[in-house]
PDB file of C-alpha atoms and ligand atoms in Angstrom:
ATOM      1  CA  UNK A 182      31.054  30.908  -0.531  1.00 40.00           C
ATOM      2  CA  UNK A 183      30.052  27.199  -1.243  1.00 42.00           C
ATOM      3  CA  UNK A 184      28.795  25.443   1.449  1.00 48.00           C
ATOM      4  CA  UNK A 185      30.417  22.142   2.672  1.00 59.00           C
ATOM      5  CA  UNK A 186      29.581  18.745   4.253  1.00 70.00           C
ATOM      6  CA  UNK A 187      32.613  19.294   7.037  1.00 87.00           C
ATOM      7  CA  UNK A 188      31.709  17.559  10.487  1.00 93.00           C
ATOM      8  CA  UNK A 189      32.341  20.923  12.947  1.00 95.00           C
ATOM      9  CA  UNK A 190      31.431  19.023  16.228  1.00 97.00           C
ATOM     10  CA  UNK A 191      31.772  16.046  18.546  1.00 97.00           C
ATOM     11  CA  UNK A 192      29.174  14.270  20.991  1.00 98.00           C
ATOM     12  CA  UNK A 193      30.297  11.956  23.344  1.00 97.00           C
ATOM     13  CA  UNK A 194      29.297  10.808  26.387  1.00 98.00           C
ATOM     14  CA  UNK A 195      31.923  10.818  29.297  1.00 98.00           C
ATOM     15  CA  UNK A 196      29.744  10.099  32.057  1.00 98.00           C
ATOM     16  CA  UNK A 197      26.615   8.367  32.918  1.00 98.00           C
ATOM     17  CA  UNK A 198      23.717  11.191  32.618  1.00 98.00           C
ATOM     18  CA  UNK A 199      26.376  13.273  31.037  1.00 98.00           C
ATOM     19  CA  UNK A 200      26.722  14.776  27.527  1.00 98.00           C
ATOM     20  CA  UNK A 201      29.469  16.418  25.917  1.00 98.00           C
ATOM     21  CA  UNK A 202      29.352  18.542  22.918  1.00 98.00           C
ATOM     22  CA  UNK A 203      32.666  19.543  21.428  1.00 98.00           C
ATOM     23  CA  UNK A 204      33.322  22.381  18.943  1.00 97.00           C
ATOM     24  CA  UNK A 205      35.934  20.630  16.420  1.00 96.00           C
ATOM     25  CA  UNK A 206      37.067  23.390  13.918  1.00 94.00           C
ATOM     26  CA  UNK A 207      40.239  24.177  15.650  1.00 93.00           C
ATOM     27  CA  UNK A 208      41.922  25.349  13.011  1.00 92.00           C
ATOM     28  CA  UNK A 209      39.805  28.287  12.384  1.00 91.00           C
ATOM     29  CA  UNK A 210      39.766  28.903  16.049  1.00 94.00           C
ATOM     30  CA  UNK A 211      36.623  27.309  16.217  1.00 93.00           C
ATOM     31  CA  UNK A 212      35.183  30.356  14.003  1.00 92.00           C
ATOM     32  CA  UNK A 213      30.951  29.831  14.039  1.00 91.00           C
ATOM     33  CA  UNK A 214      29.956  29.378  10.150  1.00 91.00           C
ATOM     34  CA  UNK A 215      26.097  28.973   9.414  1.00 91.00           C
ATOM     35  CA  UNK A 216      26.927  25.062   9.242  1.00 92.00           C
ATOM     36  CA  UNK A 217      28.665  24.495  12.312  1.00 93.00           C
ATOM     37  CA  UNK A 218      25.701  26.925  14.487  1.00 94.00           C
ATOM     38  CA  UNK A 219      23.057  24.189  13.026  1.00 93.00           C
ATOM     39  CA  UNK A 220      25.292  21.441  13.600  1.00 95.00           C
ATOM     40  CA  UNK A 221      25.501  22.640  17.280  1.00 96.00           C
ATOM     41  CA  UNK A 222      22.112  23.228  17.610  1.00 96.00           C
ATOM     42  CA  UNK A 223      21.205  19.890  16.225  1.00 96.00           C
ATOM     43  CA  UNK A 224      23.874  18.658  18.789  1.00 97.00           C
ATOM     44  CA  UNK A 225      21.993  20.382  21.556  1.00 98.00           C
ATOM     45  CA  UNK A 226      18.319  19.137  20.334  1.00 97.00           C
ATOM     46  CA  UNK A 227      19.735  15.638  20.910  1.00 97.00           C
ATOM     47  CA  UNK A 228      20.734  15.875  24.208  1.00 98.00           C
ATOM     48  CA  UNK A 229      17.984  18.007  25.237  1.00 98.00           C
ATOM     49  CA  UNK A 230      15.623  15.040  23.810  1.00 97.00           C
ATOM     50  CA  UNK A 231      17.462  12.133  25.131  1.00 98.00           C
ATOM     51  CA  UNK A 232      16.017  11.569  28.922  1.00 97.00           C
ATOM     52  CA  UNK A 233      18.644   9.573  30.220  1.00 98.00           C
ATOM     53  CA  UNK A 234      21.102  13.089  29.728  1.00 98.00           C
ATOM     54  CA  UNK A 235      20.603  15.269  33.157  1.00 98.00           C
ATOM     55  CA  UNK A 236      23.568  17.827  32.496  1.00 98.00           C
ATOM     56  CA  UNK A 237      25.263  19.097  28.959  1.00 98.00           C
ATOM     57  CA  UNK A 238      28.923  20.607  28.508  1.00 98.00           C
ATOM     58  CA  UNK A 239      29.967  22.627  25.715  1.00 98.00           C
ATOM     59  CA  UNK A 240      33.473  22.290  25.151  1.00 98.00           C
ATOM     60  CA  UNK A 241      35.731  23.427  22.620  1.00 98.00           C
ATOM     61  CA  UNK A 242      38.776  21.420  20.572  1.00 98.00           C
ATOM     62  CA  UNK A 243      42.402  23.709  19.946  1.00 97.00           C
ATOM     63  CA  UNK A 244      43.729  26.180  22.245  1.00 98.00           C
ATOM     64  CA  UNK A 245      40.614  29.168  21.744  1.00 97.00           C
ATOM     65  CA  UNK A 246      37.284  28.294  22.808  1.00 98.00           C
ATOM     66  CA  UNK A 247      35.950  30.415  19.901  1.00 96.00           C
ATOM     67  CA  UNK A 248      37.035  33.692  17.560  1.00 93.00           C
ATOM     68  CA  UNK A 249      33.427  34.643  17.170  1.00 90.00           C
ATOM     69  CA  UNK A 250      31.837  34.596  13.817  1.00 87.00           C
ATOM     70  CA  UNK A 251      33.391  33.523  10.596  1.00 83.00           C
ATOM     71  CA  UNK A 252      33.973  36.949   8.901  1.00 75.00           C
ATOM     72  CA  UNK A 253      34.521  34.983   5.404  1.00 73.00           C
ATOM     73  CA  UNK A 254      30.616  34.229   5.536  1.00 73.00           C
ATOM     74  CA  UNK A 255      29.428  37.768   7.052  1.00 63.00           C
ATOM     75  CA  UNK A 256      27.178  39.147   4.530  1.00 56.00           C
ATOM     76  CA  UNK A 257      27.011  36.413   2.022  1.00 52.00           C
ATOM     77  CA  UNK A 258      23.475  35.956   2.697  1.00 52.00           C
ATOM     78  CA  UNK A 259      22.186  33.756   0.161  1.00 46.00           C
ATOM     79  CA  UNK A 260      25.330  31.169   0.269  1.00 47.00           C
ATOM     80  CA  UNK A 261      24.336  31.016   4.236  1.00 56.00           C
ATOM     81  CA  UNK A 262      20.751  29.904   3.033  1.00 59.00           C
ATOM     82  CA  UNK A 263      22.252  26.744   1.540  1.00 59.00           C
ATOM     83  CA  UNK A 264      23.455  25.854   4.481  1.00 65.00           C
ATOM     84  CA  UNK A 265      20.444  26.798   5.846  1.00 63.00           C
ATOM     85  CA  UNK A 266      18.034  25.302   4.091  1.00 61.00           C
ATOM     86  CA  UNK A 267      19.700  21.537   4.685  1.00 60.00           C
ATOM     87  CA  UNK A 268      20.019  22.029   8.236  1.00 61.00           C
ATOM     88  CA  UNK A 269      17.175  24.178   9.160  1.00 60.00           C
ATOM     89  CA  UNK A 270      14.893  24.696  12.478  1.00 64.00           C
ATOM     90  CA  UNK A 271      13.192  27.039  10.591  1.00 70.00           C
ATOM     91  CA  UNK A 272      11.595  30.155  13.362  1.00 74.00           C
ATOM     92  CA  UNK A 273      12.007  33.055  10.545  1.00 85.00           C
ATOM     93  CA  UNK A 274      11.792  34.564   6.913  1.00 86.00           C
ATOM     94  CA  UNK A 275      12.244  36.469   4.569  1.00 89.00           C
ATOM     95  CA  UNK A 276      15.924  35.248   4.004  1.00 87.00           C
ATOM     96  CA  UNK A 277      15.965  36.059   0.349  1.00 88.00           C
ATOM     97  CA  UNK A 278      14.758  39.591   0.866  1.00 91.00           C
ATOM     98  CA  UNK A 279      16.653  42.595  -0.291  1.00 91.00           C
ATOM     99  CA  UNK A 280      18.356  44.924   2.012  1.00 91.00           C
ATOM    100  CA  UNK A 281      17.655  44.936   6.318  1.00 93.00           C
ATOM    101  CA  UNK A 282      15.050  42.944   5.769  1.00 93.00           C
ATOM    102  CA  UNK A 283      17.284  39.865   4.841  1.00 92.00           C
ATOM    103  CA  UNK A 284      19.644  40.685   7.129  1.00 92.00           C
ATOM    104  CA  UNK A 285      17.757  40.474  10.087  1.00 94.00           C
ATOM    105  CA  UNK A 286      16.406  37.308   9.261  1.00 93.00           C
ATOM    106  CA  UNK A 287      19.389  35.790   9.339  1.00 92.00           C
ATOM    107  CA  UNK A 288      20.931  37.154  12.693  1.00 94.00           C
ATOM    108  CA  UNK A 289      17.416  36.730  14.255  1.00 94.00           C
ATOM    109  CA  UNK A 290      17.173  33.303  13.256  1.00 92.00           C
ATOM    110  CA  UNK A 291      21.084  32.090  13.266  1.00 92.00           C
ATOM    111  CA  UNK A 292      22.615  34.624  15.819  1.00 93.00           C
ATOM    112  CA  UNK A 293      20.230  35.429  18.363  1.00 95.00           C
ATOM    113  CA  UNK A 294      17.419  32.555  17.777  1.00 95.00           C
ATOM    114  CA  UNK A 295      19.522  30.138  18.584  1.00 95.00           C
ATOM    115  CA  UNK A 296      21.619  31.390  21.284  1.00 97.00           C
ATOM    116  CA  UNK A 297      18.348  32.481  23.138  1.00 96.00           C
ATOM    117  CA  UNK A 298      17.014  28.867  22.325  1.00 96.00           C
ATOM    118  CA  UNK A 299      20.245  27.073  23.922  1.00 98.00           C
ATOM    119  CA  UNK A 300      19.557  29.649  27.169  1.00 98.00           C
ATOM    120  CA  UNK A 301      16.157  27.512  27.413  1.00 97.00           C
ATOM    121  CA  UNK A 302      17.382  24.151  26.945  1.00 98.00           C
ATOM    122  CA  UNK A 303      15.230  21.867  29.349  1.00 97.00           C
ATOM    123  CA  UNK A 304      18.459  20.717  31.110  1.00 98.00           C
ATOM    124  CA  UNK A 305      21.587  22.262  32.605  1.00 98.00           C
ATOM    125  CA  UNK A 306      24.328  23.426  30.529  1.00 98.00           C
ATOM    126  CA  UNK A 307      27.823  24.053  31.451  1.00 98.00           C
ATOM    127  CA  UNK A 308      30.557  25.922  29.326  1.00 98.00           C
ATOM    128  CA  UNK A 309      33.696  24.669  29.440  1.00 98.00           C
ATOM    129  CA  UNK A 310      36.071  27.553  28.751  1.00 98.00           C
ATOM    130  CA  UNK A 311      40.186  28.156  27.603  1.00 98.00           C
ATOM    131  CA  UNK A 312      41.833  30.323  25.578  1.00 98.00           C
ATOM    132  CA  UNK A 313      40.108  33.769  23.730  1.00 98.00           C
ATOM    133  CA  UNK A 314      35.944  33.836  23.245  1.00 98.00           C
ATOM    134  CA  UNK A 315      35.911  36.656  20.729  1.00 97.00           C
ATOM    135  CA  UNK A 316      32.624  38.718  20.246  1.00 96.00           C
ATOM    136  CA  UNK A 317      30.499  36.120  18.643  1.00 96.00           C
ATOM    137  CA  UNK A 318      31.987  33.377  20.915  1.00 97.00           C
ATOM    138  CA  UNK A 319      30.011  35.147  24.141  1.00 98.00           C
ATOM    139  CA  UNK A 320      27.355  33.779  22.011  1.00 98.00           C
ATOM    140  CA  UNK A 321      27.731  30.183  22.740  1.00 98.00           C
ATOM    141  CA  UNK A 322      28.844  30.858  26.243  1.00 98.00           C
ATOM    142  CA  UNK A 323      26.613  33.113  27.748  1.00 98.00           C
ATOM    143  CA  UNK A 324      23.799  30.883  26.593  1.00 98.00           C
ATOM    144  CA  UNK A 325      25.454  28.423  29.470  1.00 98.00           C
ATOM    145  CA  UNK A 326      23.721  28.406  32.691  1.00 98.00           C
ATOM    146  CA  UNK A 327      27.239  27.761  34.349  1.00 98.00           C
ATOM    147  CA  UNK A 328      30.888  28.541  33.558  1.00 98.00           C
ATOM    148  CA  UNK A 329      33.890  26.900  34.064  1.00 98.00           C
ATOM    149  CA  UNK A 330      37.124  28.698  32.755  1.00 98.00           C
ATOM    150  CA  UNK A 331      40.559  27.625  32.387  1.00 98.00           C
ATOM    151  CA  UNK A 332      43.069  30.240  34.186  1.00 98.00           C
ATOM    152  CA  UNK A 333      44.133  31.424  30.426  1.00 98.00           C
ATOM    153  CA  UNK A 334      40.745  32.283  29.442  1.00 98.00           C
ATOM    154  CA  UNK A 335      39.720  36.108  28.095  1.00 98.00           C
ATOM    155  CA  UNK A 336      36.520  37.534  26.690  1.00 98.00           C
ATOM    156  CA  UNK A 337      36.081  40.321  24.465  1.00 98.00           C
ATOM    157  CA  UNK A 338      33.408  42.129  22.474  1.00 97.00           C
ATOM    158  CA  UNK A 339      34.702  43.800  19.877  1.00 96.00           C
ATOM    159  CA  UNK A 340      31.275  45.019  18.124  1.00 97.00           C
ATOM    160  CA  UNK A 341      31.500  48.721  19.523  1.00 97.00           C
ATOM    161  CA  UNK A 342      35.175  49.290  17.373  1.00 96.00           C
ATOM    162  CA  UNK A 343      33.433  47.916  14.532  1.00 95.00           C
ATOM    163  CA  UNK A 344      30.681  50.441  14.422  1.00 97.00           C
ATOM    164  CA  UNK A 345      27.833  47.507  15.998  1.00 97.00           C
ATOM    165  CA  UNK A 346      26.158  48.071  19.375  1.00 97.00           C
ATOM    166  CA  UNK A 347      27.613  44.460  20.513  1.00 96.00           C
ATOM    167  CA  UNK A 348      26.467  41.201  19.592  1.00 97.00           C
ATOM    168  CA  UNK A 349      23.321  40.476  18.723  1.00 96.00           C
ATOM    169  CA  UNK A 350      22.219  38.361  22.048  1.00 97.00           C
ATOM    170  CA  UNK A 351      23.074  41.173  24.315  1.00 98.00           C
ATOM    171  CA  UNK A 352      23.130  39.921  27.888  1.00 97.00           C
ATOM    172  CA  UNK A 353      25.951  42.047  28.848  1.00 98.00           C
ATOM    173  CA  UNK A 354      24.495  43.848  31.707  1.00 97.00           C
ATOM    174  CA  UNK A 355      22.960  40.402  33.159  1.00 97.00           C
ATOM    175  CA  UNK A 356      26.738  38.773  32.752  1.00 98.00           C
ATOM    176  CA  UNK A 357      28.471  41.784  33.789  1.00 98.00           C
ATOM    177  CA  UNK A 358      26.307  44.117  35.752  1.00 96.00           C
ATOM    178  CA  UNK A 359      25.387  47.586  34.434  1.00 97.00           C
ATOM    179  CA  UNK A 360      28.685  49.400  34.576  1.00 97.00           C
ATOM    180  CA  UNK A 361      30.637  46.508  33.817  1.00 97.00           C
ATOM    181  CA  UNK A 362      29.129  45.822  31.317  1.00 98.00           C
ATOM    182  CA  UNK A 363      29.238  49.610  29.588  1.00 98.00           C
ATOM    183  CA  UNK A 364      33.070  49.879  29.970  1.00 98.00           C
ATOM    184  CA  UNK A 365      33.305  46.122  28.637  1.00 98.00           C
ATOM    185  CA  UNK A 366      31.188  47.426  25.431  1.00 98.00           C
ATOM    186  CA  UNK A 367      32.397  51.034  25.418  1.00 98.00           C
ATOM    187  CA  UNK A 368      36.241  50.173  25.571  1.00 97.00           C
ATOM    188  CA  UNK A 369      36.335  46.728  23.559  1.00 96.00           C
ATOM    189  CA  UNK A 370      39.059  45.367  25.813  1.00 97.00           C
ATOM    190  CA  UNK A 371      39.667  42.249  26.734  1.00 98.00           C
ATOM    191  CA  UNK A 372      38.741  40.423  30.311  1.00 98.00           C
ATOM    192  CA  UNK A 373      40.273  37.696  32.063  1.00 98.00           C
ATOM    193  CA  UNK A 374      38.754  34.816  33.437  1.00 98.00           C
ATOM    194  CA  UNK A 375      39.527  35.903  37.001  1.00 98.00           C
ATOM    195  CA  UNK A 376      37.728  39.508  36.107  1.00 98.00           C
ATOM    196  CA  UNK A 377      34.685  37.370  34.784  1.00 98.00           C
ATOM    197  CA  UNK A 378      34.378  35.834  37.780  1.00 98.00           C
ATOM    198  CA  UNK A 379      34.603  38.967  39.738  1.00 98.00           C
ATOM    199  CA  UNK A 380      31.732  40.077  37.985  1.00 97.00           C
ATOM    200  CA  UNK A 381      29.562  37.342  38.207  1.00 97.00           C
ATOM    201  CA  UNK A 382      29.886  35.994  34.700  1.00 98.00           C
ATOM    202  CA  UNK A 383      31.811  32.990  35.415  1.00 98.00           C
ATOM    203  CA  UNK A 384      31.495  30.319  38.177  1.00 98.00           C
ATOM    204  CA  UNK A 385      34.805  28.418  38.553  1.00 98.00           C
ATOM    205  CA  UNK A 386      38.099  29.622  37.345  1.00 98.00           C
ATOM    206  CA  UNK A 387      40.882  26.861  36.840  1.00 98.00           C
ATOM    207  CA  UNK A 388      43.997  25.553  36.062  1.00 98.00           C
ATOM    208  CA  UNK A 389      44.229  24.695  32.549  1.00 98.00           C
ATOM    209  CA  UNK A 390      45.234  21.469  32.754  1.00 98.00           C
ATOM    210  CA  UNK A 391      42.627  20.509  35.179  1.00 98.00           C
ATOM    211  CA  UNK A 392      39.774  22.496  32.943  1.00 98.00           C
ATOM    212  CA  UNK A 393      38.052  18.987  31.754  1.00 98.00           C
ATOM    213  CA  UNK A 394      38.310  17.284  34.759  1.00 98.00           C
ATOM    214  CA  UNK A 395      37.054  19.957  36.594  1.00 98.00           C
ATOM    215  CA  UNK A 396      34.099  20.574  34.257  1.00 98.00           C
ATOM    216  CA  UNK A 397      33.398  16.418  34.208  1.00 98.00           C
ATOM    217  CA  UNK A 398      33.092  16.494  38.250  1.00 98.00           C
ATOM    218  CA  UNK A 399      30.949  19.476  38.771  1.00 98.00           C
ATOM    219  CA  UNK A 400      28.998  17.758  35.201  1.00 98.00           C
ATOM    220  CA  UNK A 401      28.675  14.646  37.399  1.00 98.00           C
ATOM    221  CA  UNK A 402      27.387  16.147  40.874  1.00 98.00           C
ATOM    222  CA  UNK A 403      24.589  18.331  39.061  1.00 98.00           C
ATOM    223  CA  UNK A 404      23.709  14.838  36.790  1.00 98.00           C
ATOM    224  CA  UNK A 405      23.055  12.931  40.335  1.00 98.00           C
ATOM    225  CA  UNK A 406      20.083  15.062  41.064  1.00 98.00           C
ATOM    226  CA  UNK A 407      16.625  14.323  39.602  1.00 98.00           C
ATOM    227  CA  UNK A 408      16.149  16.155  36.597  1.00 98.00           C
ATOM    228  CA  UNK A 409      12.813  17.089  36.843  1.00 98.00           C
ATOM    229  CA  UNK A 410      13.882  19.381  39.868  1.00 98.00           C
ATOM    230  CA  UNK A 411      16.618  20.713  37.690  1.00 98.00           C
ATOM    231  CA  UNK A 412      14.751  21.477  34.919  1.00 98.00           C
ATOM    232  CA  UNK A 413      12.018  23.674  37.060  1.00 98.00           C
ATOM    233  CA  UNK A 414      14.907  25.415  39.159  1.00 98.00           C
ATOM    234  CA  UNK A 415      16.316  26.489  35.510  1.00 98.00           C
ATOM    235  CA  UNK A 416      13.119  27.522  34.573  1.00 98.00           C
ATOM    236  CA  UNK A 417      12.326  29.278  37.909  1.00 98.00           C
ATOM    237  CA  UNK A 418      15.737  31.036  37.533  1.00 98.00           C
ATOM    238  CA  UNK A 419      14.977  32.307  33.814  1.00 98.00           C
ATOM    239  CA  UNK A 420      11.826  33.168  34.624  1.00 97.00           C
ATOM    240  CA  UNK A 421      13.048  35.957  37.117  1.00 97.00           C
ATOM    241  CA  UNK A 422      15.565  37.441  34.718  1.00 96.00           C
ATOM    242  CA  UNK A 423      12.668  37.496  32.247  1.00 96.00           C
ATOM    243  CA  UNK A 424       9.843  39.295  34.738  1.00 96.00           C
ATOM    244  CA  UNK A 425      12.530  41.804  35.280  1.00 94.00           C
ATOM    245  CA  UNK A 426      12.307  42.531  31.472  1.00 96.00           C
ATOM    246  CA  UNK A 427      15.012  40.480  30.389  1.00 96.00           C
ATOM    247  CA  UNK A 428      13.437  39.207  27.120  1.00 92.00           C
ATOM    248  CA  UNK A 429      12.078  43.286  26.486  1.00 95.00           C
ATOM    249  CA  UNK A 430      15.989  44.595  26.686  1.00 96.00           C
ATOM    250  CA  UNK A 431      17.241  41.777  24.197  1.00 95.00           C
ATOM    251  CA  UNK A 432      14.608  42.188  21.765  1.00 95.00           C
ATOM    252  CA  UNK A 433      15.097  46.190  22.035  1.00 97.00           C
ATOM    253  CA  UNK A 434      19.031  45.492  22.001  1.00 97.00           C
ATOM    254  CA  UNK A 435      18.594  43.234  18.896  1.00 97.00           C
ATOM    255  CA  UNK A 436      17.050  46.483  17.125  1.00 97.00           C
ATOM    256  CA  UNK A 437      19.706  48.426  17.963  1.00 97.00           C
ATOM    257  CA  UNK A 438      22.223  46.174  16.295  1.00 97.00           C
ATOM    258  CA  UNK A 439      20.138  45.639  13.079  1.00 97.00           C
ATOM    259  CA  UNK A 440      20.070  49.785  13.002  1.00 97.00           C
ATOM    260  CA  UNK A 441      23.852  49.656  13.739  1.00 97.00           C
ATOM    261  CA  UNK A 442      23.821  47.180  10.738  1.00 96.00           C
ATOM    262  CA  UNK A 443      22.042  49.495   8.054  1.00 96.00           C
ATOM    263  CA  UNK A 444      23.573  52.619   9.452  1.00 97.00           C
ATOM    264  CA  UNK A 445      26.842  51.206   8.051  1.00 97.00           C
ATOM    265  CA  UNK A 446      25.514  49.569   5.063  1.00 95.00           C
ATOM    266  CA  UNK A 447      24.388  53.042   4.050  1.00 96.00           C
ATOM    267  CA  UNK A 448      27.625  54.893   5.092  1.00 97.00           C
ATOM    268  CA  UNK A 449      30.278  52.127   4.478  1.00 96.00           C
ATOM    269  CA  UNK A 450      29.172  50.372   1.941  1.00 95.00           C
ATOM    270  CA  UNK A 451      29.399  46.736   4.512  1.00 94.00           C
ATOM    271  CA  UNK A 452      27.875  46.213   7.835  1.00 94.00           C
ATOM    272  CA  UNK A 453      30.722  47.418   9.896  1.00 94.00           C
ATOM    273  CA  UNK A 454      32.669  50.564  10.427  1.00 95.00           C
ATOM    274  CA  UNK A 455      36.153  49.141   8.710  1.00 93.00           C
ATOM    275  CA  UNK A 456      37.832  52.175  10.068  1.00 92.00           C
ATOM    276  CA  UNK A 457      38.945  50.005  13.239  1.00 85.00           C
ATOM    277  CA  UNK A 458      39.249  47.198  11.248  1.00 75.00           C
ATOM    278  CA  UNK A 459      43.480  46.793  11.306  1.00 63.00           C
ATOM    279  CA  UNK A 460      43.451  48.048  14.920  1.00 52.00           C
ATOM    280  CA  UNK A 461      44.625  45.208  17.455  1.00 50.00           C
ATOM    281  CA  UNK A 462      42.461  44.561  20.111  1.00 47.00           C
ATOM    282  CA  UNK A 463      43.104  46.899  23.356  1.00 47.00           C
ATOM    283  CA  UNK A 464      44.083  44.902  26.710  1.00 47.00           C
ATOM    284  CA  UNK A 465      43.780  47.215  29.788  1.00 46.00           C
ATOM    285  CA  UNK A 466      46.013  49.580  30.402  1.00 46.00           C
ATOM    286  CA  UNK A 467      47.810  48.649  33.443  1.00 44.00           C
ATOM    287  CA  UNK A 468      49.202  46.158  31.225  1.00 39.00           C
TER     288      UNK A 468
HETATM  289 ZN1  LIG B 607      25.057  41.404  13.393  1.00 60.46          ZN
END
């Protein structure tokens, strides 16, 4: 795959102290390519640097917040590093390697580097949510410290059908809670918003229509508060997921999925079990 120069997302500024970062590639359900993960990042370095921005949303253009990762570009390594190399931040190697090697340098750099590094943004972040988040899309918003989803939304992880362990920033059981989270892996079915917030994972479920306004208001209460106070209760928060071992589980979680990785590589020929592949994804089955 070539890489291109498309624009994949929007920064505005709806409110004073208030930054909005807008996934624009609605047409591919807001699928994550290499180029629109930097862009997003870059987005997020800017209003993470800009001291007059207290609180950051991440919303999404189209009626799906995000189908997860762009399977067109899943193991087409070295046309990634194009991308890659113009839009860099640059925290691992080895991306020209041969075999696992290369492989995990790009999901620990792309994938989980930068999910983990949006989780310790200096500033609060709030996910504004609609439509499906699709395996790779719990990527950009479990990395929120809040969540606001529209009455419509689902989640889903669909790694364990296709032979992975789940995605490579596993906070499952610290979104879900332990068993929660197993049946949400083991059974790859799909949540709605009102289950996520039964669990814990999400904060406010809404109306659809009233999904931005919503987000804006509870945006603008946070952004009246000093931000030197928000930034250290963030950081005191974090801090006690990570003494209870949070950062150990991810980085043992991130193994996993790297062995899940070469285990079908070796077997399959590609880095998923296609046997599931056609299957459509399972909703519960009370329904
Ligand atoms: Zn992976």
């Amino acid at each position: 795959m070539m890489s291109d120069d498309c624009n994949y997302i929007e920064y505005d500024k709806p409110a004073d102290r208030v930054v909005r970062i807008t996934l624009d590639r609605p047409e591919r359900r807001n699928a994550q390519n290499t180029r629109l993960l930097y862009q997003l990042n870059a987005a997020f370095d800017r209003a993470a640097q800009d001291d007059s921005v207290h609180v950051i949303i991440l919303a999404a253009n189209g009626p799906h917040f995000s189908s997860g990762h762009d399977l067109g570009e899943i193991g087409s390594g070295q046309a990634d590093d194009n991308v890659r190399k113009e839009e860099t931040v640059g925290t691992w190697c080895g991306f020209g390697c041969a075999g696992a090697e290369a492989q995990m340098a790009y999901e620990k750099e792309v994938y989980f580097g930068l999910s983990e590094r949006w989780r310790n943004l200096p500033k609060p972040t709030i996910a504004q949510v609609q439509g499906k988040v699709i395996t790779g899309g719990l990527m950009l918003v479990w990395p929120c410290d809040l969540i606001v989803a529209a009455d419509d939304a689902t989640f889903q992880d669909t790694a364990v059908e296709l032979g992975v362990c789940g995605v490579e920033f596993f906070n499952h059981p610290y979104e879900l809670g332990v068993r929660k989270a197993k049946e949400f892996l083991f059974r790859s079915n799909i949540i709605t918003a009102a289950e996520a917030a039964d669990a814990g994972m999400v904060n406010h479920v809404v109306a659809r229509d009233r999904l931005q306004a919503f987000t804006l208001e509870l945006a603008q209460e946070i952004a009246r508060k000093p931000l030197f106070a928000l930034k250290l209760a963030k950081e005191a928060v974090n801090a006690a997921q990570d003494a209870a071992g949070r950062s150990t589980v991810m980085q043992s979680a991130f193994g996993h999925h790297q062995l899940s990785h070469a285990h079908n590589m070796l077997v399959h020929g590609m880095l998923m079990d296609p046997s599931n592949l056609k299957q459509k994804p399972r909703s519960n089955p009370s329904e």
